[in-house]
Tab-separated table of C-alpha atoms in Angstrom:
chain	number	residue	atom	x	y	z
A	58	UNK	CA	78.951	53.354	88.767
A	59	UNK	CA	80.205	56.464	86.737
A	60	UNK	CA	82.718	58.485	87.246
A	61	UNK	CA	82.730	61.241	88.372
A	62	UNK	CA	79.589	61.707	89.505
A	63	UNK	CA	76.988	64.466	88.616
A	64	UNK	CA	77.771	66.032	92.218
A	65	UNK	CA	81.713	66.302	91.509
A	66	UNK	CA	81.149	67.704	87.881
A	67	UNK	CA	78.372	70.308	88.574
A	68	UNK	CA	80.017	71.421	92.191
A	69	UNK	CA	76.611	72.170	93.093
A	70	UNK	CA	76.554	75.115	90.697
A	71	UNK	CA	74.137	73.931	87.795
A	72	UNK	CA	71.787	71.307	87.235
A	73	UNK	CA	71.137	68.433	84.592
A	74	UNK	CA	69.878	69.864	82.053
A	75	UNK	CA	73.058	72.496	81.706
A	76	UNK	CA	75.851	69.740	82.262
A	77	UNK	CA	74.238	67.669	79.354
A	78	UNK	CA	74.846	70.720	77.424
A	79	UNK	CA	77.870	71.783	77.660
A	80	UNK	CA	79.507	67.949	77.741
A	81	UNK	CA	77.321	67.395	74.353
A	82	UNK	CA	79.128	70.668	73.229
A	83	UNK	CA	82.653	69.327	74.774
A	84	UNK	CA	81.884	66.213	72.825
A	85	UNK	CA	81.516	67.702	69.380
A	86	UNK	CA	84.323	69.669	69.993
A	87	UNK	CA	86.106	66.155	70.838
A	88	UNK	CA	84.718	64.888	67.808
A	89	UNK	CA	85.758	67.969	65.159
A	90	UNK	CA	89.331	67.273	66.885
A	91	UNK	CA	89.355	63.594	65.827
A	92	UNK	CA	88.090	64.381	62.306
A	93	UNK	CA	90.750	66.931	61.540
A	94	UNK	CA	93.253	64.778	63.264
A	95	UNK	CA	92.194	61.740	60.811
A	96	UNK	CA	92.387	64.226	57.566
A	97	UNK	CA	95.577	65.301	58.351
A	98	UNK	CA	96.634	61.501	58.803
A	99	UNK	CA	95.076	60.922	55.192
A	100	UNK	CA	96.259	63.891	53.937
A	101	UNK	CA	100.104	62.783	54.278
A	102	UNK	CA	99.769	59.658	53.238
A	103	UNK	CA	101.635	59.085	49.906
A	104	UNK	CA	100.156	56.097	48.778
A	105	UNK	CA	103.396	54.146	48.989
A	106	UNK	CA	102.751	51.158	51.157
A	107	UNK	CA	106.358	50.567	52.387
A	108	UNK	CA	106.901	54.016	53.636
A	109	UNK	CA	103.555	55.904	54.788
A	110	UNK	CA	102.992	55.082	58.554
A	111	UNK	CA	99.618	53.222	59.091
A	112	UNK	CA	96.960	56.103	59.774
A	113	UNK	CA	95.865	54.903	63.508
A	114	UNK	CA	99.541	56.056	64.701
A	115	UNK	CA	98.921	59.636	63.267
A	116	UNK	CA	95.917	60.053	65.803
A	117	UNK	CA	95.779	60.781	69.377
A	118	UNK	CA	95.142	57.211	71.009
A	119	UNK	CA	92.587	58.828	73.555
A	120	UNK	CA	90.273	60.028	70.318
A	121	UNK	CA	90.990	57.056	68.596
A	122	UNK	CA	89.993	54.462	71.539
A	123	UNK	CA	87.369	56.200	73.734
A	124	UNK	CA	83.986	57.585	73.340
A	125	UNK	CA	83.725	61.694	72.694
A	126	UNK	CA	81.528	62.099	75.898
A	127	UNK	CA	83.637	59.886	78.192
A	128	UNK	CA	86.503	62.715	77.281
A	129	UNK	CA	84.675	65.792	77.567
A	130	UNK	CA	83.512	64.643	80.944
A	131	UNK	CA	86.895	63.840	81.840
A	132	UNK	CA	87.552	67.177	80.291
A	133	UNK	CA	85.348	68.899	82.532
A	134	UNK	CA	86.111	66.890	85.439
A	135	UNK	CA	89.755	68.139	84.878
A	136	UNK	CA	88.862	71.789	84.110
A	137	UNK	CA	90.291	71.625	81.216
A	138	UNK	CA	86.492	73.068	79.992
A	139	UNK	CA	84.501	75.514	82.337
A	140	UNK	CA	80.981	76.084	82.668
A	141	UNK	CA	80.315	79.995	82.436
A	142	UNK	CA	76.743	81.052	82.522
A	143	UNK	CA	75.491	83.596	80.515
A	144	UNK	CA	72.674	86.351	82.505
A	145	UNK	CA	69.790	86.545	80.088
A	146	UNK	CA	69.132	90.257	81.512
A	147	UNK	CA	72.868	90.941	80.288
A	148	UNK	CA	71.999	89.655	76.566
A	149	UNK	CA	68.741	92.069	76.409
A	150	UNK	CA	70.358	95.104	78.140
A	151	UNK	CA	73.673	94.731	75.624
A	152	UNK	CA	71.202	94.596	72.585
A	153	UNK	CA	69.469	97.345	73.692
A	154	UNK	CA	72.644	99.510	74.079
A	155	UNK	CA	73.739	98.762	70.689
A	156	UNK	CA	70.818	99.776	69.128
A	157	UNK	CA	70.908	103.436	70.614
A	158	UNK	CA	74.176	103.666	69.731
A	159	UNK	CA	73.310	102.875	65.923
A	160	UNK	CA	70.292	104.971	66.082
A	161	UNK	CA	72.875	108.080	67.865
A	162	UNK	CA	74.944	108.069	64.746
């Protein structure tokens, strides 16, 4: 059984199709964070052996060990990430408005 469940992420505000968005979204985001994490961590070794720490102890042991969608759920779950959805009327009628002002000058 996973958890949490689609009913305790989407709080009855938005369906499949828009949670598998924005935690594929979270993810990459999850992901990016690794990768810069890891390039840092190469970045400072020195290539002395005796001294440089070993590269897994530079990175955060959640992005190191766990999947990238298992955290942005979580990270949703938590609320650490929100959901905001964007009007499609609101897109059209801003467009519109900054046309006539371009056209006005």
């Amino acid at each position: 059984m996973l958890h949490p469940t689609f009913n305790e992420l989407s709080k009855d505000k938005f369906n499949r199709y828009q949670l598998a968005i924005v935690a594929a979204k979270c993810a990459r985001q999850v992901t990016d964070e690794y990768v810069s994490q890891r390039e840092a961590a190469e970045k400072s070794q020195t290539g002395n052996k005796e001294t440089d720490k070993p590269i897994n102890t530079m990175i955060d042991p959640q992005l190191k060990d766990e999947k990238a969608v298992k955290i942005a759920i979580e990270r949703i779950y938590n609320g650490q990430y929100t959901i905001v959805e964007q009007m499609p009327e609101e897109t059209e009628e801003t467009e519109e408005t900054e046309e006539t002002e371009e056209n006005a000058d």
